[in-house]
mmCIF file of N, CA and C in Angstrom:
data_model
loop_
_atom_site.group_PDB
_atom_site.id
_atom_site.type_symbol
_atom_site.label_atom_id
_atom_site.label_comp_id
_atom_site.label_asym_id
_atom_site.label_seq_id
_atom_site.Cartn_x
_atom_site.Cartn_y
_atom_site.Cartn_z
ATOM 1 N N UNK S 34 0.823 -1.183 0.005
ATOM 2 C CA UNK S 34 0.008 -0.002 -0.025
ATOM 3 C C UNK S 34 0.882 1.246 0.035
ATOM 4 N N UNK S 35 0.344 2.265 -0.569
ATOM 5 C CA UNK S 35 1.083 3.527 -0.572
ATOM 6 C C UNK S 35 0.140 4.701 -0.570
ATOM 7 N N UNK S 36 0.705 5.902 -0.245
ATOM 8 C CA UNK S 36 -0.006 7.110 -0.279
ATOM 9 C C UNK S 36 0.854 8.109 -1.000
ATOM 10 N N UNK S 37 0.198 8.991 -1.767
ATOM 11 C CA UNK S 37 0.960 10.121 -2.406
ATOM 12 C C UNK S 37 0.195 11.383 -2.116
ATOM 13 N N UNK S 38 0.910 12.356 -1.518
ATOM 14 C CA UNK S 38 0.348 13.658 -1.153
ATOM 15 C C UNK S 38 1.006 14.693 -2.154
ATOM 16 N N UNK S 39 0.346 15.089 -3.217
ATOM 17 C CA UNK S 39 0.950 16.025 -4.118
ATOM 18 C C UNK S 39 1.271 17.372 -3.496
ATOM 19 N N UNK S 40 0.402 17.867 -2.609
ATOM 20 C CA UNK S 40 0.621 19.167 -2.007
ATOM 21 C C UNK S 40 1.900 19.206 -1.180
ATOM 22 N N UNK S 41 2.331 18.035 -0.679
ATOM 23 C CA UNK S 41 3.568 17.943 0.102
ATOM 24 C C UNK S 41 4.721 17.318 -0.677
ATOM 25 N N UNK S 42 4.403 16.890 -1.944
ATOM 26 C CA UNK S 42 5.363 16.158 -2.727
ATOM 27 C C UNK S 42 5.933 14.972 -1.966
ATOM 28 N N UNK S 43 5.044 14.229 -1.313
ATOM 29 C CA UNK S 43 5.481 13.146 -0.376
ATOM 30 C C UNK S 43 4.853 11.833 -0.822
ATOM 31 N N UNK S 44 5.674 10.836 -0.964
ATOM 32 C CA UNK S 44 5.264 9.445 -1.282
ATOM 33 C C UNK S 44 5.573 8.643 -0.054
ATOM 34 N N UNK S 45 4.555 7.894 0.432
ATOM 35 C CA UNK S 45 4.725 7.049 1.610
ATOM 36 C C UNK S 45 4.443 5.621 1.278
ATOM 37 N N UNK S 46 5.377 4.738 1.414
ATOM 38 C CA UNK S 46 5.203 3.323 1.210
ATOM 39 C C UNK S 46 4.903 2.686 2.573
ATOM 40 N N UNK S 47 3.785 1.960 2.615
ATOM 41 C CA UNK S 47 3.378 1.341 3.891
ATOM 42 C C UNK S 47 3.518 -0.128 3.831
ATOM 43 N N UNK S 48 4.269 -0.700 4.738
ATOM 44 C CA UNK S 48 4.441 -2.156 4.830
ATOM 45 C C UNK S 48 3.632 -2.649 6.058
ATOM 46 N N UNK S 49 2.636 -3.459 5.756
ATOM 47 C CA UNK S 49 1.718 -3.885 6.844
ATOM 48 C C UNK S 49 2.356 -5.042 7.543
ATOM 49 N N UNK S 50 2.336 -5.003 8.884
ATOM 50 C CA UNK S 50 2.823 -6.100 9.718
ATOM 51 C C UNK S 50 1.666 -7.011 10.077
ATOM 52 N N UNK S 51 1.941 -8.145 10.706
ATOM 53 C CA UNK S 51 0.913 -9.098 11.062
ATOM 54 C C UNK S 51 -0.074 -8.405 12.047
ATOM 55 N N UNK S 52 0.406 -7.673 12.996
ATOM 56 C CA UNK S 52 -0.498 -7.042 14.012
ATOM 57 C C UNK S 52 -1.315 -5.955 13.287
ATOM 58 N N UNK S 53 -0.722 -5.236 12.354
ATOM 59 C CA UNK S 53 -1.470 -4.247 11.562
ATOM 60 C C UNK S 53 -2.663 -4.908 10.839
ATOM 61 N N UNK S 54 -2.455 -6.000 10.186
ATOM 62 C CA UNK S 54 -3.498 -6.681 9.434
ATOM 63 C C UNK S 54 -4.536 -7.234 10.416
ATOM 64 N N UNK S 55 -4.081 -7.786 11.524
ATOM 65 C CA UNK S 55 -5.024 -8.338 12.508
ATOM 66 C C UNK S 55 -5.950 -7.293 13.093
ATOM 67 N N UNK S 56 -5.413 -6.103 13.338
ATOM 68 C CA UNK S 56 -6.264 -4.998 13.864
ATOM 69 C C UNK S 56 -7.257 -4.572 12.819
ATOM 70 N N UNK S 57 -6.861 -4.472 11.558
ATOM 71 C CA UNK S 57 -7.771 -4.114 10.519
ATOM 72 C C UNK S 57 -8.922 -5.115 10.376
ATOM 73 N N UNK S 58 -8.546 -6.406 10.288
ATOM 74 C CA UNK S 58 -9.638 -7.413 10.193
ATOM 75 C C UNK S 58 -10.565 -7.459 11.358
ATOM 76 N N UNK S 59 -10.001 -7.335 12.581
ATOM 77 C CA UNK S 59 -10.828 -7.358 13.773
ATOM 78 C C UNK S 59 -11.787 -6.152 13.794
ATOM 79 N N UNK S 60 -11.279 -5.003 13.460
ATOM 80 C CA UNK S 60 -12.144 -3.811 13.397
ATOM 81 C C UNK S 60 -13.249 -3.956 12.373
ATOM 82 N N UNK S 61 -12.915 -4.528 11.134
ATOM 83 C CA UNK S 61 -13.958 -4.755 10.200
ATOM 84 C C UNK S 61 -15.044 -5.703 10.704
ATOM 85 N N UNK S 62 -14.592 -6.788 11.385
ATOM 86 C CA UNK S 62 -15.554 -7.719 11.940
ATOM 87 C C UNK S 62 -16.464 -7.041 12.957
ATOM 88 N N UNK S 63 -15.902 -6.188 13.799
ATOM 89 C CA UNK S 63 -16.703 -5.450 14.829
ATOM 90 C C UNK S 63 -17.770 -4.559 14.119
ATOM 91 N N UNK S 64 -17.362 -3.889 13.073
ATOM 92 C CA UNK S 64 -18.332 -3.023 12.346
ATOM 93 C C UNK S 64 -19.433 -3.908 11.718
ATOM 94 N N UNK S 65 -19.045 -4.996 11.140
ATOM 95 C CA UNK S 65 -20.043 -5.907 10.502
ATOM 96 C C UNK S 65 -21.013 -6.466 11.579
ATOM 97 N N UNK S 66 -20.455 -6.810 12.731
ATOM 98 C CA UNK S 66 -21.351 -7.291 13.805
ATOM 99 C C UNK S 66 -22.316 -6.248 14.229
ATOM 100 N N UNK S 67 -21.850 -4.967 14.326
ATOM 101 C CA UNK S 67 -22.767 -3.854 14.685
ATOM 102 C C UNK S 67 -23.843 -3.630 13.629
ATOM 103 N N UNK S 68 -23.397 -3.720 12.346
ATOM 104 C CA UNK S 68 -24.397 -3.560 11.247
ATOM 105 C C UNK S 68 -25.424 -4.705 11.303
ATOM 106 N N UNK S 69 -25.017 -5.925 11.637
ATOM 107 C CA UNK S 69 -25.946 -7.018 11.772
ATOM 108 C C UNK S 69 -26.900 -6.762 12.909
ATOM 109 N N UNK S 70 -26.456 -6.287 14.048
ATOM 110 C CA UNK S 70 -27.321 -5.947 15.140
ATOM 111 C C UNK S 70 -28.339 -4.878 14.758
ATOM 112 N N UNK S 71 -27.891 -3.891 14.022
ATOM 113 C CA UNK S 71 -28.825 -2.786 13.559
ATOM 114 C C UNK S 71 -29.856 -3.402 12.622
ATOM 115 N N UNK S 72 -29.434 -4.323 11.754
ATOM 116 C CA UNK S 72 -30.409 -4.972 10.827
ATOM 117 C C UNK S 72 -31.442 -5.741 11.528
ATOM 118 N N UNK S 73 -31.131 -6.283 12.667
ATOM 119 C CA UNK S 73 -32.092 -7.078 13.442
ATOM 120 C C UNK S 73 -32.942 -6.278 14.428
ATOM 121 N N UNK S 74 -32.650 -4.966 14.480
ATOM 122 C CA UNK S 74 -33.291 -4.081 15.420
ATOM 123 C C UNK S 74 -34.692 -3.661 14.999
ATOM 124 N N UNK S 75 -35.329 -2.864 15.857
ATOM 125 C CA UNK S 75 -36.734 -2.441 15.607
ATOM 126 C C UNK S 75 -36.840 -1.215 14.690
ATOM 127 N N UNK S 76 -35.815 -0.519 14.539
ATOM 128 C CA UNK S 76 -35.817 0.696 13.647
ATOM 129 C C UNK S 76 -35.667 0.247 12.200
ATOM 130 N N UNK S 77 -36.785 0.188 11.466
ATOM 131 C CA UNK S 77 -36.755 -0.317 10.126
ATOM 132 C C UNK S 77 -35.959 0.532 9.158
ATOM 133 N N UNK S 78 -35.966 1.848 9.388
ATOM 134 C CA UNK S 78 -35.193 2.737 8.500
ATOM 135 C C UNK S 78 -33.679 2.410 8.685
ATOM 136 N N UNK S 79 -33.244 2.355 9.955
ATOM 137 C CA UNK S 79 -31.794 2.035 10.190
ATOM 138 C C UNK S 79 -31.474 0.649 9.725
ATOM 139 N N UNK S 80 -32.405 -0.295 9.929
ATOM 140 C CA UNK S 80 -32.129 -1.697 9.459
ATOM 141 C C UNK S 80 -31.996 -1.739 7.938
ATOM 142 N N UNK S 81 -32.838 -1.015 7.209
ATOM 143 C CA UNK S 81 -32.723 -0.997 5.788
ATOM 144 C C UNK S 81 -31.411 -0.376 5.283
ATOM 145 N N UNK S 82 -31.031 0.733 5.972
ATOM 146 C CA UNK S 82 -29.745 1.397 5.633
ATOM 147 C C UNK S 82 -28.552 0.426 5.916
ATOM 148 N N UNK S 83 -28.582 -0.214 7.082
ATOM 149 C CA UNK S 83 -27.475 -1.159 7.453
ATOM 150 C C UNK S 83 -27.357 -2.288 6.518
ATOM 151 N N UNK S 84 -28.447 -2.761 5.969
ATOM 152 C CA UNK S 84 -28.451 -3.869 5.026
ATOM 153 C C UNK S 84 -27.652 -3.484 3.737
ATOM 154 N N UNK S 85 -27.641 -2.232 3.415
ATOM 155 C CA UNK S 85 -27.039 -1.753 2.188
ATOM 156 C C UNK S 85 -25.589 -1.303 2.387
ATOM 157 N N UNK S 86 -25.036 -1.428 3.539
ATOM 158 C CA UNK S 86 -23.648 -1.049 3.799
ATOM 159 C C UNK S 86 -22.774 -2.307 3.700
ATOM 160 N N UNK S 87 -21.674 -2.199 3.045
ATOM 161 C CA UNK S 87 -20.752 -3.360 2.880
ATOM 162 C C UNK S 87 -19.281 -2.921 3.091
ATOM 163 N N UNK S 88 -18.493 -3.899 3.454
ATOM 164 C CA UNK S 88 -17.029 -3.609 3.534
ATOM 165 C C UNK S 88 -16.475 -3.503 2.174
ATOM 166 N N UNK S 89 -15.717 -2.440 1.933
ATOM 167 C CA UNK S 89 -15.192 -2.137 0.593
ATOM 168 C C UNK S 89 -13.672 -2.409 0.519
ATOM 169 N N UNK S 90 -13.097 -2.795 1.644
ATOM 170 C CA UNK S 90 -11.681 -3.193 1.658
ATOM 171 C C UNK S 90 -10.721 -2.039 1.438
ATOM 172 N N UNK S 91 -9.673 -2.341 0.670
ATOM 173 C CA UNK S 91 -8.577 -1.412 0.474
ATOM 174 C C UNK S 91 -8.519 -0.868 -0.983
ATOM 175 N N UNK S 92 -9.676 -0.486 -1.432
ATOM 176 C CA UNK S 92 -9.787 0.050 -2.819
ATOM 177 C C UNK S 92 -8.972 1.272 -3.043
ATOM 178 N N UNK S 93 -8.304 1.390 -4.159
ATOM 179 C CA UNK S 93 -7.516 2.575 -4.480
ATOM 180 C C UNK S 93 -8.397 3.806 -4.671
ATOM 181 N N UNK S 94 -7.959 4.902 -4.054
ATOM 182 C CA UNK S 94 -8.708 6.179 -4.207
ATOM 183 C C UNK S 94 -7.737 7.198 -4.888
ATOM 184 N N UNK S 95 -8.163 7.752 -5.985
ATOM 185 C CA UNK S 95 -7.353 8.683 -6.687
ATOM 186 C C UNK S 95 -8.188 9.952 -6.882
ATOM 187 N N UNK S 96 -7.620 11.124 -6.464
ATOM 188 C CA UNK S 96 -8.306 12.390 -6.617
ATOM 189 C C UNK S 96 -7.245 13.485 -6.752
ATOM 190 N N UNK S 97 -7.429 14.391 -7.709
ATOM 191 C CA UNK S 97 -6.586 15.606 -7.763
ATOM 192 C C UNK S 97 -5.129 15.326 -7.609
ATOM 193 N N UNK S 98 -4.672 14.280 -8.274
ATOM 194 C CA UNK S 98 -3.216 13.952 -8.235
ATOM 195 C C UNK S 98 -2.779 13.083 -7.038
ATOM 196 N N UNK S 99 -3.645 12.945 -6.037
ATOM 197 C CA UNK S 99 -3.281 12.107 -4.878
ATOM 198 C C UNK S 99 -3.753 10.672 -5.082
ATOM 199 N N UNK S 100 -3.062 9.766 -4.452
ATOM 200 C CA UNK S 100 -3.405 8.342 -4.561
ATOM 201 C C UNK S 100 -3.301 7.756 -3.145
ATOM 202 N N UNK S 101 -4.300 6.969 -2.745
ATOM 203 C CA UNK S 101 -4.284 6.381 -1.437
ATOM 204 C C UNK S 101 -4.925 4.978 -1.477
ATOM 205 N N UNK S 102 -4.420 4.082 -0.677
ATOM 206 C CA UNK S 102 -5.014 2.764 -0.487
ATOM 207 C C UNK S 102 -5.354 2.713 1.011
ATOM 208 N N UNK S 103 -6.608 2.891 1.349
ATOM 209 C CA UNK S 103 -6.955 2.868 2.807
ATOM 210 C C UNK S 103 -6.777 1.469 3.343
ATOM 211 N N UNK S 104 -6.594 1.311 4.606
ATOM 212 C CA UNK S 104 -6.464 -0.026 5.227
ATOM 213 C C UNK S 104 -7.785 -0.735 5.183
ATOM 214 N N UNK S 105 -8.904 -0.040 5.271
ATOM 215 C CA UNK S 105 -10.184 -0.656 5.237
ATOM 216 C C UNK S 105 -11.220 0.447 4.951
ATOM 217 N N UNK S 106 -12.396 0.046 4.528
ATOM 218 C CA UNK S 106 -13.417 1.016 4.263
ATOM 219 C C UNK S 106 -14.813 0.357 4.190
ATOM 220 N N UNK S 107 -15.843 1.195 4.331
ATOM 221 C CA UNK S 107 -17.202 0.764 4.229
ATOM 222 C C UNK S 107 -17.957 1.739 3.331
ATOM 223 N N UNK S 108 -18.914 1.196 2.588
ATOM 224 C CA UNK S 108 -19.672 2.058 1.666
ATOM 225 C C UNK S 108 -21.111 1.596 1.620
ATOM 226 N N UNK S 109 -22.051 2.524 1.335
ATOM 227 C CA UNK S 109 -23.429 2.227 1.152
ATOM 228 C C UNK S 109 -23.591 1.941 -0.324
ATOM 229 N N UNK S 110 -24.478 1.048 -0.706
ATOM 230 C CA UNK S 110 -24.619 0.677 -2.119
ATOM 231 C C UNK S 110 -24.987 1.850 -3.023
ATOM 232 N N UNK S 111 -25.686 2.839 -2.498
ATOM 233 C CA UNK S 111 -26.078 3.973 -3.302
ATOM 234 C C UNK S 111 -25.124 5.178 -3.268
ATOM 235 N N UNK S 112 -24.030 5.052 -2.509
ATOM 236 C CA UNK S 112 -23.090 6.165 -2.302
ATOM 237 C C UNK S 112 -22.093 6.213 -3.448
ATOM 238 N N UNK S 113 -21.689 7.437 -3.774
ATOM 239 C CA UNK S 113 -20.624 7.624 -4.788
ATOM 240 C C UNK S 113 -19.223 7.639 -4.165
ATOM 241 N N UNK S 114 -19.169 7.745 -2.838
ATOM 242 C CA UNK S 114 -17.885 7.772 -2.124
ATOM 243 C C UNK S 114 -17.926 6.789 -0.970
ATOM 244 N N UNK S 115 -16.764 6.421 -0.499
ATOM 245 C CA UNK S 115 -16.688 5.576 0.677
ATOM 246 C C UNK S 115 -17.201 6.337 1.929
ATOM 247 N N UNK S 116 -18.072 5.750 2.665
ATOM 248 C CA UNK S 116 -18.636 6.454 3.822
ATOM 249 C C UNK S 116 -17.746 6.490 5.059
ATOM 250 N N UNK S 117 -17.053 5.397 5.297
ATOM 251 C CA UNK S 117 -16.123 5.313 6.440
ATOM 252 C C UNK S 117 -14.827 4.682 5.973
ATOM 253 N N UNK S 118 -13.736 5.323 6.384
ATOM 254 C CA UNK S 118 -12.405 4.809 5.994
ATOM 255 C C UNK S 118 -11.639 4.527 7.248
ATOM 256 N N UNK S 119 -10.880 3.430 7.252
ATOM 257 C CA UNK S 119 -10.080 3.002 8.396
ATOM 258 C C UNK S 119 -8.622 3.092 8.056
ATOM 259 N N UNK S 120 -7.835 3.665 8.903
ATOM 260 C CA UNK S 120 -6.383 3.692 8.735
ATOM 261 C C UNK S 120 -5.688 3.285 10.051
ATOM 262 N N UNK S 121 -4.787 2.340 9.945
ATOM 263 C CA UNK S 121 -4.031 1.895 11.130
ATOM 264 C C UNK S 121 -2.580 2.281 10.986
ATOM 265 N N UNK S 122 -2.006 2.853 11.990
ATOM 266 C CA UNK S 122 -0.594 3.257 11.908
ATOM 267 C C UNK S 122 0.112 2.853 13.181
ATOM 268 N N UNK S 123 1.445 2.763 13.085
ATOM 269 C CA UNK S 123 2.286 2.635 14.298
ATOM 270 C C UNK S 123 2.691 4.013 14.671
ATOM 271 N N UNK S 124 3.064 4.235 15.871
ATOM 272 C CA UNK S 124 3.351 5.534 16.402
ATOM 273 C C UNK S 124 4.245 6.406 15.575
ATOM 274 N N UNK S 125 5.251 5.762 14.951
ATOM 275 C CA UNK S 125 6.188 6.543 14.160
ATOM 276 C C UNK S 125 5.544 7.049 12.876
ATOM 277 N N UNK S 126 4.395 6.545 12.519
ATOM 278 C CA UNK S 126 3.729 7.006 11.245
ATOM 279 C C UNK S 126 2.474 7.821 11.529
ATOM 280 N N UNK S 127 2.135 8.025 12.826
ATOM 281 C CA UNK S 127 0.841 8.640 13.130
ATOM 282 C C UNK S 127 0.761 10.110 12.597
ATOM 283 N N UNK S 128 1.909 10.729 12.306
ATOM 284 C CA UNK S 128 1.852 12.105 11.863
ATOM 285 C C UNK S 128 1.193 12.218 10.456
ATOM 286 N N UNK S 129 1.131 11.094 9.697
ATOM 287 C CA UNK S 129 0.481 11.062 8.429
ATOM 288 C C UNK S 129 -1.026 10.963 8.498
ATOM 289 N N UNK S 130 -1.578 10.504 9.620
ATOM 290 C CA UNK S 130 -3.025 10.318 9.732
ATOM 291 C C UNK S 130 -3.797 11.577 9.459
ATOM 292 N N UNK S 131 -3.494 12.719 10.028
ATOM 293 C CA UNK S 131 -4.287 13.935 9.753
ATOM 294 C C UNK S 131 -4.288 14.317 8.225
ATOM 295 N N UNK S 132 -3.151 14.153 7.575
ATOM 296 C CA UNK S 132 -3.096 14.431 6.146
ATOM 297 C C UNK S 132 -3.984 13.446 5.380
ATOM 298 N N UNK S 133 -3.945 12.197 5.737
ATOM 299 C CA UNK S 133 -4.848 11.217 5.078
ATOM 300 C C UNK S 133 -6.290 11.559 5.304
ATOM 301 N N UNK S 134 -6.690 11.806 6.585
ATOM 302 C CA UNK S 134 -8.058 12.187 6.863
ATOM 303 C C UNK S 134 -8.503 13.408 6.060
ATOM 304 N N UNK S 135 -7.668 14.393 6.024
ATOM 305 C CA UNK S 135 -7.960 15.592 5.247
ATOM 306 C C UNK S 135 -8.213 15.316 3.762
ATOM 307 N N UNK S 136 -7.304 14.504 3.214
ATOM 308 C CA UNK S 136 -7.410 14.138 1.778
ATOM 309 C C UNK S 136 -8.711 13.343 1.536
ATOM 310 N N UNK S 137 -8.998 12.413 2.402
ATOM 311 C CA UNK S 137 -10.230 11.606 2.216
ATOM 312 C C UNK S 137 -11.473 12.412 2.320
ATOM 313 N N UNK S 138 -11.586 13.272 3.347
ATOM 314 C CA UNK S 138 -12.828 14.021 3.618
ATOM 315 C C UNK S 138 -12.996 15.172 2.567
ATOM 316 N N UNK S 139 -11.912 15.984 2.432
ATOM 317 C CA UNK S 139 -12.045 17.085 1.531
ATOM 318 C C UNK S 139 -12.113 16.643 0.068
ATOM 319 N N UNK S 140 -11.390 15.551 -0.223
ATOM 320 C CA UNK S 140 -11.380 14.996 -1.617
ATOM 321 C C UNK S 140 -12.731 14.442 -1.983
ATOM 322 N N UNK S 141 -13.536 14.038 -1.023
ATOM 323 C CA UNK S 141 -14.882 13.510 -1.274
ATOM 324 C C UNK S 141 -15.938 14.584 -1.193
ATOM 325 N N UNK S 142 -15.521 15.819 -0.979
ATOM 326 C CA UNK S 142 -16.462 16.993 -0.760
ATOM 327 C C UNK S 142 -17.330 16.742 0.413
ATOM 328 N N UNK S 143 -16.788 16.093 1.436
ATOM 329 C CA UNK S 143 -17.507 15.798 2.681
ATOM 330 C C UNK S 143 -18.450 14.619 2.624
ATOM 331 N N UNK S 144 -18.415 13.859 1.506
ATOM 332 C CA UNK S 144 -19.249 12.664 1.417
ATOM 333 C C UNK S 144 -18.722 11.534 2.285
ATOM 334 N N UNK S 145 -17.404 11.494 2.477
ATOM 335 C CA UNK S 145 -16.881 10.515 3.405
ATOM 336 C C UNK S 145 -17.243 11.004 4.837
ATOM 337 N N UNK S 146 -17.974 10.223 5.566
ATOM 338 C CA UNK S 146 -18.558 10.670 6.826
ATOM 339 C C UNK S 146 -17.613 10.494 8.026
ATOM 340 N N UNK S 147 -16.639 9.633 7.922
ATOM 341 C CA UNK S 147 -15.716 9.404 9.050
ATOM 342 C C UNK S 147 -14.452 8.744 8.558
ATOM 343 N N UNK S 148 -13.352 9.231 9.089
ATOM 344 C CA UNK S 148 -12.058 8.544 8.926
ATOM 345 C C UNK S 148 -11.635 8.135 10.318
ATOM 346 N N UNK S 149 -11.386 6.850 10.513
ATOM 347 C CA UNK S 149 -11.069 6.304 11.805
ATOM 348 C C UNK S 149 -9.599 5.932 11.762
ATOM 349 N N UNK S 150 -8.827 6.547 12.590
ATOM 350 C CA UNK S 150 -7.378 6.199 12.705
ATOM 351 C C UNK S 150 -7.129 5.452 13.976
ATOM 352 N N UNK S 151 -6.465 4.331 13.843
ATOM 353 C CA UNK S 151 -6.048 3.538 14.988
ATOM 354 C C UNK S 151 -4.516 3.580 15.049
ATOM 355 N N UNK S 152 -4.007 4.246 16.059
ATOM 356 C CA UNK S 152 -2.574 4.459 16.200
ATOM 357 C C UNK S 152 -2.041 3.447 17.234
ATOM 358 N N UNK S 153 -1.304 2.450 16.773
ATOM 359 C CA UNK S 153 -0.768 1.425 17.633
ATOM 360 C C UNK S 153 0.607 1.904 18.212
ATOM 361 N N UNK S 154 0.820 1.710 19.427
ATOM 362 C CA UNK S 154 2.124 2.030 20.004
ATOM 363 C C UNK S 154 3.140 0.952 19.566
ATOM 364 N N UNK S 155 4.265 1.398 19.176
ATOM 365 C CA UNK S 155 5.288 0.454 18.709
ATOM 366 C C UNK S 155 5.754 -0.445 19.859
ATOM 367 N N UNK S 156 5.631 -1.767 19.670
ATOM 368 C CA UNK S 156 6.051 -2.738 20.682
ATOM 369 C C UNK S 156 5.280 -2.516 22.046
ATOM 370 N N UNK S 157 4.069 -1.979 21.976
ATOM 371 C CA UNK S 157 3.303 -1.757 23.173
ATOM 372 C C UNK S 157 1.978 -2.468 23.087
ATOM 373 N N UNK S 158 1.181 -2.286 24.095
ATOM 374 C CA UNK S 158 -0.103 -2.938 24.125
ATOM 375 C C UNK S 158 -1.245 -1.925 24.183
ATOM 376 N N UNK S 159 -0.972 -0.716 23.817
ATOM 377 C CA UNK S 159 -1.964 0.336 23.811
ATOM 378 C C UNK S 159 -2.191 0.833 22.417
ATOM 379 N N UNK S 160 -3.383 1.365 22.212
ATOM 380 C CA UNK S 160 -3.740 1.960 20.910
ATOM 381 C C UNK S 160 -4.549 3.241 21.159
ATOM 382 N N UNK S 161 -4.492 4.152 20.269
ATOM 383 C CA UNK S 161 -5.227 5.338 20.327
ATOM 384 C C UNK S 161 -6.173 5.405 19.122
ATOM 385 N N UNK S 162 -7.428 5.733 19.356
ATOM 386 C CA UNK S 162 -8.387 5.804 18.256
ATOM 387 C C UNK S 162 -8.733 7.278 18.057
ATOM 388 N N UNK S 163 -8.617 7.723 16.856
ATOM 389 C CA UNK S 163 -8.910 9.108 16.478
ATOM 390 C C UNK S 163 -9.971 9.089 15.347
ATOM 391 N N UNK S 164 -10.970 9.889 15.493
ATOM 392 C CA UNK S 164 -12.032 9.950 14.443
ATOM 393 C C UNK S 164 -12.074 11.379 13.880
ATOM 394 N N UNK S 165 -11.997 11.464 12.548
ATOM 395 C CA UNK S 165 -12.188 12.766 11.846
ATOM 396 C C UNK S 165 -13.524 12.686 11.118
ATOM 397 N N UNK S 166 -14.271 13.779 11.162
ATOM 398 C CA UNK S 166 -15.537 13.903 10.489
ATOM 399 C C UNK S 166 -15.518 15.216 9.728
ATOM 400 N N UNK S 167 -16.349 15.274 8.639
ATOM 401 C CA UNK S 167 -16.416 16.581 7.965
ATOM 402 C C UNK S 167 -17.057 17.639 8.826
ATOM 403 N N UNK S 168 -16.570 18.849 8.783
ATOM 404 C CA UNK S 168 -17.162 19.948 9.531
ATOM 405 C C UNK S 168 -18.143 20.644 8.633
ATOM 406 N N UNK S 169 -19.405 20.350 8.808
ATOM 407 C CA UNK S 169 -20.405 20.932 7.903
ATOM 408 C C UNK S 169 -20.960 22.195 8.457
ATOM 409 N N UNK S 170 -20.946 23.241 7.617
ATOM 410 C CA UNK S 170 -21.481 24.525 8.020
ATOM 411 C C UNK S 170 -22.679 24.827 7.133
ATOM 412 N N UNK S 171 -23.544 25.706 7.678
ATOM 413 C CA UNK S 171 -24.766 26.049 6.963
ATOM 414 C C UNK S 171 -24.507 27.221 6.022
#
């Protein structure tokens, strides 16, 4: 996987470790479990929406000269953009997360509803979760 930030003239090659991949897959499973619970719930509007959301994996995103491969993503069947994007980083790479979130959200014109960053401490047992959302003004 890689990211290219044309505004910074920065190319980032990302090598996924076993823990990196395990965190991504576990997070995807948790989201799918939550979607399944919503589908079984009493709110029919929410259940219908949840039925139409699917894991979109690590599809390449290209916009305005930038290229990114998110670690994971989710999309609604009727959406033109990924709704939720997941990025996992180790502490030494966490400085790239805000740039990625900015590119994903602004590049989608705010149609990406959330970028979730999971920052794993290097050789540690802790993680930090950061969520970026579009700031919508009237």
